[in-house]
Every structure is written in C-alpha cells, then in structure tokens.
Short mmCIF file of C-alpha atoms in Angstrom, two decimals:
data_model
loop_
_atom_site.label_atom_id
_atom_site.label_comp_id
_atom_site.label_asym_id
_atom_site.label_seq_id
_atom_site.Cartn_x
_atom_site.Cartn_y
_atom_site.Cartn_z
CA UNK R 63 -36.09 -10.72 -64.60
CA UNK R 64 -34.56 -7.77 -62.67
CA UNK R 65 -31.04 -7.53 -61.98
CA UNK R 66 -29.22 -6.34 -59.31
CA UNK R 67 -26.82 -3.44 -58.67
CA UNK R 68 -24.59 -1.25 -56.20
CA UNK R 69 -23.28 2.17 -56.25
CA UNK R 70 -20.96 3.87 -53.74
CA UNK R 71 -20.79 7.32 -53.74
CA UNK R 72 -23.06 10.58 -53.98
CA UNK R 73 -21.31 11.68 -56.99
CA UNK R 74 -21.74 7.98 -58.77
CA UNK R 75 -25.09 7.58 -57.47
CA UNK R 76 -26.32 10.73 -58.75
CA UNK R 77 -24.39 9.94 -62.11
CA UNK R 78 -24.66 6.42 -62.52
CA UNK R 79 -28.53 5.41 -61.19
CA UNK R 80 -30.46 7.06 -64.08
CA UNK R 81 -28.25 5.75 -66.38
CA UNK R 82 -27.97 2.29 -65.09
CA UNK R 83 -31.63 1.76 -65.66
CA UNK R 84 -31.54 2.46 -69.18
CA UNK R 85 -29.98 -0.20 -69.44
CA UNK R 86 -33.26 -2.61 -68.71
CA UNK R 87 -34.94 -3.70 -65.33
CA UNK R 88 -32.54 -3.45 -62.50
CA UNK R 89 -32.92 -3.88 -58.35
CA UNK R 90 -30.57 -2.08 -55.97
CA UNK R 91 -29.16 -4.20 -53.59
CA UNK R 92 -29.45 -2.52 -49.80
CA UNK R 93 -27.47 -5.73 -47.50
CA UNK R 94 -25.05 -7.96 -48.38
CA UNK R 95 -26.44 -11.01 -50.10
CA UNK R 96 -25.57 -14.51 -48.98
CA UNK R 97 -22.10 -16.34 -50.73
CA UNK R 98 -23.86 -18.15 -52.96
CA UNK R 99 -25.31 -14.78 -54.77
CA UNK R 100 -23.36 -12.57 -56.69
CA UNK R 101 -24.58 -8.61 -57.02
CA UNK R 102 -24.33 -8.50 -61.22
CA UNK R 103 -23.24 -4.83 -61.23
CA UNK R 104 -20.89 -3.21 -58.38
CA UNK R 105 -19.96 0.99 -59.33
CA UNK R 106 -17.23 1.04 -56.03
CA UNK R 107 -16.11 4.47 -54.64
CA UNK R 108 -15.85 2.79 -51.58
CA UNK R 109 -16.29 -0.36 -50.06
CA UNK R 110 -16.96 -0.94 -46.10
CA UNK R 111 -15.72 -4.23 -45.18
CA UNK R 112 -18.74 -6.05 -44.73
CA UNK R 113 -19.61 -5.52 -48.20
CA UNK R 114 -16.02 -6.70 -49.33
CA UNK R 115 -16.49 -9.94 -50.05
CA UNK R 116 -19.80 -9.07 -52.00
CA UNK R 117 -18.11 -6.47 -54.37
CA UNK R 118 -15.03 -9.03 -55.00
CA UNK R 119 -17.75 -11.49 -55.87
CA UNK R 120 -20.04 -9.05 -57.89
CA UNK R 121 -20.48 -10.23 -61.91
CA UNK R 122 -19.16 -7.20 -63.03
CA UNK R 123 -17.21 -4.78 -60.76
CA UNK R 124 -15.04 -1.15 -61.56
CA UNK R 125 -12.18 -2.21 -59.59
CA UNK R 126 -9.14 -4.66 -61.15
CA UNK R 127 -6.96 -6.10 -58.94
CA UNK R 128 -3.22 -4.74 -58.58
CA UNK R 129 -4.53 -1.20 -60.14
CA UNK R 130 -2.55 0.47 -57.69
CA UNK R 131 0.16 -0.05 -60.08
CA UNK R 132 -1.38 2.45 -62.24
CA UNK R 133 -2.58 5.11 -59.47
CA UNK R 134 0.42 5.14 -57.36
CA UNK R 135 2.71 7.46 -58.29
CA UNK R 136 5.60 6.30 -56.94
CA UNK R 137 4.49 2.68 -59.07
CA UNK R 138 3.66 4.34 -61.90
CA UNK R 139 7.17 6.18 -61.95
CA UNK R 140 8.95 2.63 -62.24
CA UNK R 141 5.94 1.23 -64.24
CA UNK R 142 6.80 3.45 -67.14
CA UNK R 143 10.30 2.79 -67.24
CA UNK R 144 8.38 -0.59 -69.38
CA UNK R 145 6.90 1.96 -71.59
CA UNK R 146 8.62 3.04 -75.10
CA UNK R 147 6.56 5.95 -76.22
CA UNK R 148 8.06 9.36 -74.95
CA UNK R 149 7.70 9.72 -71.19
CA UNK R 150 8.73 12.73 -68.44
CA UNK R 151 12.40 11.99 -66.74
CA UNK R 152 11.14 10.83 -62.84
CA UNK R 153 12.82 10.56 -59.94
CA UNK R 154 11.04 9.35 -56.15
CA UNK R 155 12.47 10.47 -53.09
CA UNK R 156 11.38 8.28 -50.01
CA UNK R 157 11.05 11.31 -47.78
CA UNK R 158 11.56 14.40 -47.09
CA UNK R 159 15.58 14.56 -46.41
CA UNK R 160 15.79 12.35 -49.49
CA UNK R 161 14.05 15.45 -51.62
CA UNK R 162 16.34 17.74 -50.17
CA UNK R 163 19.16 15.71 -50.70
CA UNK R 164 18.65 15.24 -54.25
CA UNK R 165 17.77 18.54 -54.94
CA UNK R 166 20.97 19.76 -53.64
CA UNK R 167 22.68 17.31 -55.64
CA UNK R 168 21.25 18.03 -58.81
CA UNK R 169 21.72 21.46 -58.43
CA UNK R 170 25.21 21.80 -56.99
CA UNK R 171 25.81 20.28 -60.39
CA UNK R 172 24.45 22.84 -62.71
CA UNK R 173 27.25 25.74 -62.90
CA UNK R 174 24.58 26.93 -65.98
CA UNK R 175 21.22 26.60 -67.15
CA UNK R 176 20.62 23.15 -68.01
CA UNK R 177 19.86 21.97 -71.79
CA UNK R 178 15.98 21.77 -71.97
CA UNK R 179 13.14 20.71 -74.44
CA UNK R 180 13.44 24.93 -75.56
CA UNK R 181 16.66 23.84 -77.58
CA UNK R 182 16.05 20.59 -79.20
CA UNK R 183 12.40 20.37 -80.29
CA UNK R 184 10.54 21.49 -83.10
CA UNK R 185 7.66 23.32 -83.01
CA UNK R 186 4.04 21.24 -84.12
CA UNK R 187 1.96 23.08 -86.78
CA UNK R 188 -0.97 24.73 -84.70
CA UNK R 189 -3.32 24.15 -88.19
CA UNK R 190 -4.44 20.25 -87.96
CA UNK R 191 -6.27 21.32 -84.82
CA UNK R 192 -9.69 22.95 -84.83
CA UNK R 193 -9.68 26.40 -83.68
CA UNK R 194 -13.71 25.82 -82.84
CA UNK R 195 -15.15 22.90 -80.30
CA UNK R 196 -18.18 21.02 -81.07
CA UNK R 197 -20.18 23.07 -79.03
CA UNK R 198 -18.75 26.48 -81.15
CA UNK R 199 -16.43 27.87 -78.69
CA UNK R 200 -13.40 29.10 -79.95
CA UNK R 201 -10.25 27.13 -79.65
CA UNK R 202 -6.69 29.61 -79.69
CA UNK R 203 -4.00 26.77 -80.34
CA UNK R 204 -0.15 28.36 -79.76
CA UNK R 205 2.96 27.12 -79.04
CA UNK R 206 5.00 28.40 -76.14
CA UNK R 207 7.35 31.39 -76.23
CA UNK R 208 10.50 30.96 -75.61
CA UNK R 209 11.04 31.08 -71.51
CA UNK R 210 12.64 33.74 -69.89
CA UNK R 211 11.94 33.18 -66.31
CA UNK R 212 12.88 29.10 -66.53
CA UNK R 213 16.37 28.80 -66.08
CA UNK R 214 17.89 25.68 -65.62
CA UNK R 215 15.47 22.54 -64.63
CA UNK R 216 12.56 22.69 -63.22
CA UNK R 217 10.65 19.89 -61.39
CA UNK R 218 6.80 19.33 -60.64
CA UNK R 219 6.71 17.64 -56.82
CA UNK R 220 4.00 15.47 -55.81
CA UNK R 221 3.26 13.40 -53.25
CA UNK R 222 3.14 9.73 -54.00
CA UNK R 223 -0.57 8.66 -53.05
CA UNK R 224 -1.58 12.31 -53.56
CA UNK R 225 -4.72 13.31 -54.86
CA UNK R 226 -5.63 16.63 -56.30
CA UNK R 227 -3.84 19.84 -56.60
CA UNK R 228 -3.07 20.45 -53.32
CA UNK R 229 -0.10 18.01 -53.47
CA UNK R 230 1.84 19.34 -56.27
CA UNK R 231 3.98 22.10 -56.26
CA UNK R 232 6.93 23.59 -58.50
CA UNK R 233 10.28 23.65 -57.98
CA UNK R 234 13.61 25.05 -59.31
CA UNK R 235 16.62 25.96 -58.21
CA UNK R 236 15.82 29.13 -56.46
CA UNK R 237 13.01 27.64 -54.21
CA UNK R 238 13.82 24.08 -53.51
CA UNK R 239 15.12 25.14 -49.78
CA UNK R 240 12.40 26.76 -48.70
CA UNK R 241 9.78 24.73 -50.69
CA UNK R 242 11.32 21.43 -49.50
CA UNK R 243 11.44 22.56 -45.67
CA UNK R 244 7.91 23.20 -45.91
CA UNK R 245 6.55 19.83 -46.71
CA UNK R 246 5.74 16.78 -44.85
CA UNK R 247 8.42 15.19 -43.30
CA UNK R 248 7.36 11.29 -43.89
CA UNK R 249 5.81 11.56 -46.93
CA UNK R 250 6.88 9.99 -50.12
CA UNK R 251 7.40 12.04 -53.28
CA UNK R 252 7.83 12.14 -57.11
CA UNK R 253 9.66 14.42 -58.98
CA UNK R 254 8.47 14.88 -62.55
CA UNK R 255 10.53 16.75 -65.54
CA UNK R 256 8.82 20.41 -65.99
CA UNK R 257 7.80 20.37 -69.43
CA UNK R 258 8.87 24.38 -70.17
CA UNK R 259 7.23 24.68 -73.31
CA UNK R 260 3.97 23.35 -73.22
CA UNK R 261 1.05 23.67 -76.22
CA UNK R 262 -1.18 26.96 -75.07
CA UNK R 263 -4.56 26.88 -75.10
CA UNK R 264 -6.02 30.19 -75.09
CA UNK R 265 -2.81 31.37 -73.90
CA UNK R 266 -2.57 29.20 -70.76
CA UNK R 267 -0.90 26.14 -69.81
CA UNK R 268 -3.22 23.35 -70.06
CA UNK R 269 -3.73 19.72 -70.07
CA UNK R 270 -6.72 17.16 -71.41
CA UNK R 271 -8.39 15.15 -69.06
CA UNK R 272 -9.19 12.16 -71.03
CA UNK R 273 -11.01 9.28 -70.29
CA UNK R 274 -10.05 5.38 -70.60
CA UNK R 275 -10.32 2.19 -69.70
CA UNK R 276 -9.29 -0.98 -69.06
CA UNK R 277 -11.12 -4.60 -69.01
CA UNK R 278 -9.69 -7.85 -67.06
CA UNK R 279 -8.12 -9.42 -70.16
CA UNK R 280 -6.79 -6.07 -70.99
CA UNK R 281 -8.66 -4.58 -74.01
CA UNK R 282 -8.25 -1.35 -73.38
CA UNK R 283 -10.17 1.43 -74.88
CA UNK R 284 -9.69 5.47 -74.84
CA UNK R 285 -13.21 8.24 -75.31
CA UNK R 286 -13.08 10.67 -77.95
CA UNK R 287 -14.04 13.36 -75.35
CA UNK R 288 -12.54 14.76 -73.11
CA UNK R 289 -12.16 17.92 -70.96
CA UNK R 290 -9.46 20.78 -71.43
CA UNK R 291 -8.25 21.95 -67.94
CA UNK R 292 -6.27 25.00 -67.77
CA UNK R 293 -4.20 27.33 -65.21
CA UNK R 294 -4.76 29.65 -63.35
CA UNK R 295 -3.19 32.60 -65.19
CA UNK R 296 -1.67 32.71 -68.53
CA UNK R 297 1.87 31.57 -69.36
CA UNK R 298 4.40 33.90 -71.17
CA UNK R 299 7.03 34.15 -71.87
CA UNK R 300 8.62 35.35 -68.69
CA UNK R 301 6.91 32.77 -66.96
CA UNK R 302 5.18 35.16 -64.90
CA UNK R 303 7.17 34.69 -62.08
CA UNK R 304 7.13 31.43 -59.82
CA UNK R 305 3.75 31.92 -59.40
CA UNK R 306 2.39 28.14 -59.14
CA UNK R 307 -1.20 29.65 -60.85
CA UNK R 308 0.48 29.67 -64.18
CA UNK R 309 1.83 26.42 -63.73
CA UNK R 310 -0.40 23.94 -62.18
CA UNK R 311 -3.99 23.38 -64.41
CA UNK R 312 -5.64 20.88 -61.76
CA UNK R 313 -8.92 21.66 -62.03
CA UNK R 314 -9.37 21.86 -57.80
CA UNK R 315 -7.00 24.28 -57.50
CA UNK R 316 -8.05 27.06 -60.18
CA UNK R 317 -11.59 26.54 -60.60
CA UNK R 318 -12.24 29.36 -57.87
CA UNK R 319 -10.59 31.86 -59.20
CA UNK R 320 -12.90 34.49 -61.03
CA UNK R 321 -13.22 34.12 -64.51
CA UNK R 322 -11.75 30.23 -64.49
CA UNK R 323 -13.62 27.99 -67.32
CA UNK R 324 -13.99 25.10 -65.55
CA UNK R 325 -14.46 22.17 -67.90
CA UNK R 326 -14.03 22.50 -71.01
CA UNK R 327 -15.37 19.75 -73.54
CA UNK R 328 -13.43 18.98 -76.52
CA UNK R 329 -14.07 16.31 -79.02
CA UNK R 330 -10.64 15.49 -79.23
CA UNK R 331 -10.48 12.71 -82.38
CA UNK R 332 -12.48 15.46 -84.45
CA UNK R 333 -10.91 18.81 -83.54
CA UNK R 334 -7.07 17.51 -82.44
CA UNK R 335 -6.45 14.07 -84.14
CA UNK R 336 -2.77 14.01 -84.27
CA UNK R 337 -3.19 14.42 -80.20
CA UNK R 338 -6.15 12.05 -79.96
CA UNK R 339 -3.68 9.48 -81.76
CA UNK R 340 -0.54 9.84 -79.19
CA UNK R 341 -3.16 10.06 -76.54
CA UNK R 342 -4.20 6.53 -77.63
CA UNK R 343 -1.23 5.57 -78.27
CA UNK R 344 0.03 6.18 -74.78
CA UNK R 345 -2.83 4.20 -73.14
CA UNK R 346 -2.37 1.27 -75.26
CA UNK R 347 1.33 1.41 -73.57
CA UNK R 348 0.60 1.85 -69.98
CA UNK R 349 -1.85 -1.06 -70.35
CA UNK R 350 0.68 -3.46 -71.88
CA UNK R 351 3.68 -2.36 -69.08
CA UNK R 352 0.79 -3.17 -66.50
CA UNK R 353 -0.49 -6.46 -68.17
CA UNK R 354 2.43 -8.64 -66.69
CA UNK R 355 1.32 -7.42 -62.92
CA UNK R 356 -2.58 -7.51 -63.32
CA UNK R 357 -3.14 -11.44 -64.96
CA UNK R 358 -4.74 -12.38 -61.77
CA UNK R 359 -8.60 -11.46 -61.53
CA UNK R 360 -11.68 -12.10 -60.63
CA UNK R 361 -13.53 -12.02 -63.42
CA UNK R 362 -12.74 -10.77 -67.20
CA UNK R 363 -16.12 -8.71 -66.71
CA UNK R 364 -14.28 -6.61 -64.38
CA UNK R 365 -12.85 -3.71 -65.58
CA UNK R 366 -10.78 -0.13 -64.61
CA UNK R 367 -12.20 3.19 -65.87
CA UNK R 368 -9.71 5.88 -65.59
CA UNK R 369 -8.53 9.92 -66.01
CA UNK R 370 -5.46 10.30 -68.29
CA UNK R 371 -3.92 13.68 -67.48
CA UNK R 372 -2.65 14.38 -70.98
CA UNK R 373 0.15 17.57 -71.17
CA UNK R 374 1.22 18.61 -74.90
CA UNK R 375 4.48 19.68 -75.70
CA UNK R 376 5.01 22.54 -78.15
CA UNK R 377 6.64 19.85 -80.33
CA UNK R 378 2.88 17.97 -80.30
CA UNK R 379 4.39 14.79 -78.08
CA UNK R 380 1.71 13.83 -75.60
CA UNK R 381 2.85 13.21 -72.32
CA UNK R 382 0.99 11.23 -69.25
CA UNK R 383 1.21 13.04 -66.16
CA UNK R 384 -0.69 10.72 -64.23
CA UNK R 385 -3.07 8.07 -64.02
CA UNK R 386 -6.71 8.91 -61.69
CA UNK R 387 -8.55 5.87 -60.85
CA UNK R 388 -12.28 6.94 -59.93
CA UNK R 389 -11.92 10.22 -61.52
CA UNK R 390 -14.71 12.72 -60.38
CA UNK R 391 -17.99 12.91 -62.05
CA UNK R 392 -19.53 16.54 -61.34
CA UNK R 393 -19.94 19.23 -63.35
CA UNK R 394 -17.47 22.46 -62.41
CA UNK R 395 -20.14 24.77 -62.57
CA UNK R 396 -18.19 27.30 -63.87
CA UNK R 397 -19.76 27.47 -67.28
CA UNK R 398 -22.63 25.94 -69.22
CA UNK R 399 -23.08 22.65 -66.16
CA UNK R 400 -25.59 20.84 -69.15
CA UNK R 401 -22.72 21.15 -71.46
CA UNK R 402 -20.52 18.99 -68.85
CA UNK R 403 -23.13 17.07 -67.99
CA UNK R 404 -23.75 15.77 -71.71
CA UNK R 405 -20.24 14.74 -71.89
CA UNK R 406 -20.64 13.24 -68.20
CA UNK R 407 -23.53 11.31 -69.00
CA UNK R 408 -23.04 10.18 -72.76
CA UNK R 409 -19.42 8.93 -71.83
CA UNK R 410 -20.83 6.48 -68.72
CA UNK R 411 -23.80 5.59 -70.85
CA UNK R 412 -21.58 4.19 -73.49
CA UNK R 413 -19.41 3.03 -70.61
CA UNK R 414 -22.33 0.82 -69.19
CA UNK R 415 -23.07 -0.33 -73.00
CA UNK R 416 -19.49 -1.97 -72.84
CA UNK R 417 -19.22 -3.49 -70.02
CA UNK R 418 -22.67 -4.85 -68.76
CA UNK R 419 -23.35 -8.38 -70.24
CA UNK R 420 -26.48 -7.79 -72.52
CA UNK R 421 -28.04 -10.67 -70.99
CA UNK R 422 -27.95 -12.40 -67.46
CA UNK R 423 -26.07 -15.11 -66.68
CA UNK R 424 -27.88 -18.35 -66.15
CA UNK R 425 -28.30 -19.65 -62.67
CA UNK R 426 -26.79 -23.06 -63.76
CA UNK R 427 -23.63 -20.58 -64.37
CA UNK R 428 -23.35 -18.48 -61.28
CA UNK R 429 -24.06 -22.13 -59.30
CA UNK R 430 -20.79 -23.46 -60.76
CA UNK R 431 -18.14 -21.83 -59.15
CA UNK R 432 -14.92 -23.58 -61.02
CA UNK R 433 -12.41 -21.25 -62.76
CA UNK R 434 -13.11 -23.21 -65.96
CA UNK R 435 -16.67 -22.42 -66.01
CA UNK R 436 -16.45 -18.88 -65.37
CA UNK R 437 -13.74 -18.32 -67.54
CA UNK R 438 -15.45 -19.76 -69.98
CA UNK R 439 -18.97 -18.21 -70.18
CA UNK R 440 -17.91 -14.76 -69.00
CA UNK R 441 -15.24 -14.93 -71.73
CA UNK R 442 -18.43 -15.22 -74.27
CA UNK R 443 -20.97 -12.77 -72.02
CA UNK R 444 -17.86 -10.06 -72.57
CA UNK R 445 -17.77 -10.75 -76.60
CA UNK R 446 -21.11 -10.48 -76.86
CA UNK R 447 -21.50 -7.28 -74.84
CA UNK R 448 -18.61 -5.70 -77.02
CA UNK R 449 -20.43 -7.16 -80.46
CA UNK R 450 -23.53 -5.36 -79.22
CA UNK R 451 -22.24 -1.94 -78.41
CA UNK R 452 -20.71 -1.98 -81.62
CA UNK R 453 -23.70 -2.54 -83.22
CA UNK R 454 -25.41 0.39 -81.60
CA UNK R 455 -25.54 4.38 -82.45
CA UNK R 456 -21.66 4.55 -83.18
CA UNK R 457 -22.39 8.44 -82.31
CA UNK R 458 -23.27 7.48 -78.97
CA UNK R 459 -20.74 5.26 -78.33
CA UNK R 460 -17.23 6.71 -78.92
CA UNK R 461 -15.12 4.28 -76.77
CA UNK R 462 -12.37 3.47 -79.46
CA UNK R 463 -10.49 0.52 -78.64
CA UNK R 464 -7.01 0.55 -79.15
CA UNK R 465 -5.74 -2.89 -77.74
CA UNK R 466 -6.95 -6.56 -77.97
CA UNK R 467 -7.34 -8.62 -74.92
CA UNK R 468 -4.13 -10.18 -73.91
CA UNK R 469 -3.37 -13.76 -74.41
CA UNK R 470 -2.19 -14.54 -70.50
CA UNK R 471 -4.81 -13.59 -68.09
CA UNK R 472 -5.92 -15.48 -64.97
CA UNK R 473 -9.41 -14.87 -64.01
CA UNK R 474 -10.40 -17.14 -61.63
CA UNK R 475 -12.60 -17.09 -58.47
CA UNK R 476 -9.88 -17.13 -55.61
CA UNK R 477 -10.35 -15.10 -52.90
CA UNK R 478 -6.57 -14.42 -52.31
CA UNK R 479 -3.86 -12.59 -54.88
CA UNK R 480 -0.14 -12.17 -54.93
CA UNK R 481 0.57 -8.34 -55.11
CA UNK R 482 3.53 -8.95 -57.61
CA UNK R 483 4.22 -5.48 -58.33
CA UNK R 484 6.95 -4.59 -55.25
CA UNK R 485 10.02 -2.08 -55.31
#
C-alpha cells in the first residue's frame, strides 16, 4: 500500500523526492486531506495556512514545536547560559540605541587592550587531524598567529532572526560608531565574543557546517560529514585590516568571489576526531538546555534536522556559533557539484532511514486519536525504525547518536501549546 508524502520547497523537492521513494511505494499528496487523514511524511520549508492543520497532523513531520528556541538568536543567547561545555561571552541589545549604548560602555572602559583568548590558551597539536579529505584533497591544519591588528575586544553583530551573511558584521573599538549608525534602527541584535585566534584551514578562517538532529523525545544524533566553509581572504597575522572578508566564512557571502571553494566535504569523525567529539559533545548540550522547553509535541515521530556552525579555537575547543533550522540543500557550484551532492544526498538518505517508520501504521491506529494510543504505538514505530537503520550498511548511515530520548516528553495530539520559553 502506497503512502503518502509532502515537500515544500524547490530545493527539498529536488533533494528530497528521489530519495523519498527509495524508501518503498509512496503518493504525493496535492490538497489537503480531510481531519480524519493524516499525510505520513511532511518535509516543511513552508507551510501556507490551509495546509497548517494537515502538516501539524502529518505522522511524521521536520518541524518540533518551540524550535525557535534553538534558531533565534536572541533565545539561543539565554538558552546557552543552561549549557556547561565552553560557550562565546553574548550580549543582546534590543535595538539599535541599546548597541550603541553598550558599545560605548564597554569601551569607555578599556584604557588598554583587553585580556583575550591570545594570552591564556594553549595551542592544540595540528597532528591528530588528517592533512588529506576522503575525497584526497589536501587539508593545511594551523593555528593562528599571534594578532597584530586585534586590539582590545572584538565583537561579531548579528541580527536576532537574521539569516545568512548579510546580517553579521564585525566590530571593535575603532568602528562601532560608524558601523552602529549604519544599521537598522528597530532591529534586535546579538553580540558574540570574536574568537581572535581561530584554527586555519588552508590559511583562512573557517568554520564546519555540521549536520544534526533532533527527534520529539529528544534523541539527538550528529553526521560524520560535514562541510568546511571558509573566508573570504586569508587571516594573518595582522589581521589584514578590518576587512570583514577575512573574518566572516558564511558561505553566501564569499562564495562569489573568484577562486572561493565553496563546499568543502570533510569526513570529520575520520580525519578530525578530537573535533568531531566536542562537536558532539556540544549538540548533546544544546539538546538537553532545550529539553525542558520542547516536552510538548505532536508526535515523538517528529523530529528537527539542523546546521551546527562549528568555529575551532587554536586551543581545539569547539564553539557553536549558531543553530540553522532548514539549512540549505544545494550544491555551491564552486567545485566538484557531484562531490557535494554525494554528501547532500547520502546524509538525507540516512536521514529518511531514521526517521520514517519502516512500516505503516494501522488504520485501527490513526482512527484512535487518544494521547495514550499514539504515544504508545508511535513510541514502538520510532524503536523499530531506529533498530532497522542500525541494522543497515553502517557506511551509509553515519548518524551517530549521542543522547537517549528523555524521560519527560509530552506528545500528545492537542492542537494548542504553551510557548514556555519567554524573556
């Protein structure tokens, strides 16, 4: 018997569709079914509101509720003061004036260059990571030269519900008056602790785009791919001015420039495994802070995949510079796109493995719409699904899961949830 599905998006449909029916006979859905039907699969990039009730209702759906304790920055700023691994020193500023305000403050304060990371840490040894990928492409691992152009602190700006590049900027304090005048006026910001000596990469600031995610009853699981993003130009040791190319590596921003790699994959439990263990072990803390907040769902089939923007100290110490929900799909095209593509399609195949029940549910099932009765069978449909994946080509499937399912979840089939998460 076919079963049914939804995508939203170019980018996921393109993705997703080939993949999806791999995964046995499946029927997209085109109109909203009737209450008493539930879609079994829901991919949501975006939802109109007719189709609202449908993708709440859907079997199993890539949306959690509260998650925008996670994506929010401003959220995820407070969310991490629950976290105990190491974390970046944040500060939000409710608008504009407020930025300015505390900028002034902080640096009317500093008669000389503030103490930074340059005169405390020690540097990681470079020679437990793979100076080759996978795919043979050489990997030049350095630590960071001693800045010369950094004085005092410097901050990395972004706009609260930002997204991409384009709302980040650096400051310090020689350009926070005419940086700060220049922004939005209403808009809320974060301000992020510069990291000033960050792990080079080919001799440019870089971070790893890694890959996670996140079921209803919180098992949460990291991929042993990932991409490396880089800058724009390369960092030394005078910092190369203030120009924001060496500083910023999202991908939107410096994939244009000539000469840019793009996407780069890295297999990062097999060429950087002290990395791929604080990269997991970050995760596993950012899903325990947000358990408390996201107990209430719909359904433990439901489930949050996610980009971890991953910046490495020179010291080794991973540190989470944001959370993307939804994060983009397509090849950069600025290199080999099939290499991309492999990690692309391999990661959402074993994806789909994980969270698709192997079997449907039984009408008898879906009929009864009790709390108890879904908990219940979905509760089993999910262990079985995660039994079977694990039972499959472990070289195919290289989710690693590094947290059990909590012992406190909700799911139930209300229609209405209490945002609990307020500041």
């Amino acid at each position: 018997m076919s079963r049914t599905y939804r995508i939203t998006g170019p980018q996921s449909v393109e993705r997703l569709e080939p993949l999806i029916h791999k995964q046995g006979t499946w029927t997209r859905v085109s109109h909203p079914p009737s209450a008493s039907t539930s879609i079994d699969f829901v991919w949501e990039t975006y939802c109109e509101k007719v189709w609202r009730e449908a993708h709440n209702n859907a079997v199993v759906l890539n949306r959690l509720h509260n998650s925008l304790v996670l994506e929010d920055k401003s959220n995820f700023a407070f969310l991490q003061l629950r976290m105990s691994c190491p974390r970046l020193e944040s500060y939000i500023a409710l608008s504009r004036t407020a930025l300015l305000s505390w900028c002034r403050e902080r640096y009317r304060e500093q008669q000389s260059p503030a103490v930074t990371d340059t005169d405390v840490i020690n540097d990681m040894d470079t020679s437990s990571l793979s100076n080759e990928s996978y795919l043979g492409e050489p990997h030049n691992w350095a630590v960071s030269p001693q800045p010369v152009g950094i004085t005092g602190e410097w901050w990395a700006v972004k706009a609260s519900k930002g997204n991409g590049g384009k709302d980040v900027w650096v400051l310090h304090k020689d350009n926070f008056e005419t940086l700060v005048s220049s922004l939005p006026k209403d808009e809320e910001y974060v301000m992020q602790r510069y990291v000033d000596r960050p792990l080079l990469w080919n001799g440019y600031k870089f971070h790893f785009r890694c890959y996670a995610a996140m079921t209803a009853n919180q098992i949460a699981y990291v991929y042993e791919k990932c991409f490396i993003l880089c800058a724009g130009l390369q960092y030394t040791a005078a910092g190369a001015g203030t120009d924001d190319r060496v500083h910023l590596t999202n991908l939107s921003i410096n994939k244009a420039l000539p000469g840019h790699p793009g996407q780069v994959p890295c297999w990062l439990s097999r060429e950087c495994p002290p990395i791929f263990e604080g990269v997991c072990n970050v995760w596993r803390e950012v899903v325990c802070a947000a358990g408390p907040f996201m107990v209430e769902q719909r359904s433990p089939l439901h489930f949050e995949f996610v980009g971890l923007d991953i910046l490495v100290d020179s010291a080794g110490t991973c540190h989470l510079l944001e959370v993307n929900r939804l994060p983009g799909l397509e090849a950069s095209k600025n290199r080999c796109k099939r290499d991309e593509d492999d990690l692309y399609d391999q990661m959402m195949e074993s994806l789909l493995d994980l969270v698709l029940p192997q079997q449907e549910l039984s009408d008898d099932v879906l009929e009864d719409s009790t709390p108890e009765a879904h908990v219940n069978v979905f509760s089993h449909t999910i262990d079985s699904a995660l039994s079977d994946a694990k039972e499959k080509n472990t070289t195919n499937n290289l989710w690693q899961q590094v947290k059990d399912a909590a012992v406190d979840c909700n799911c139930h089939s209300s229609a209405t949830f209490k945002n609990i998460f307020s500041w």
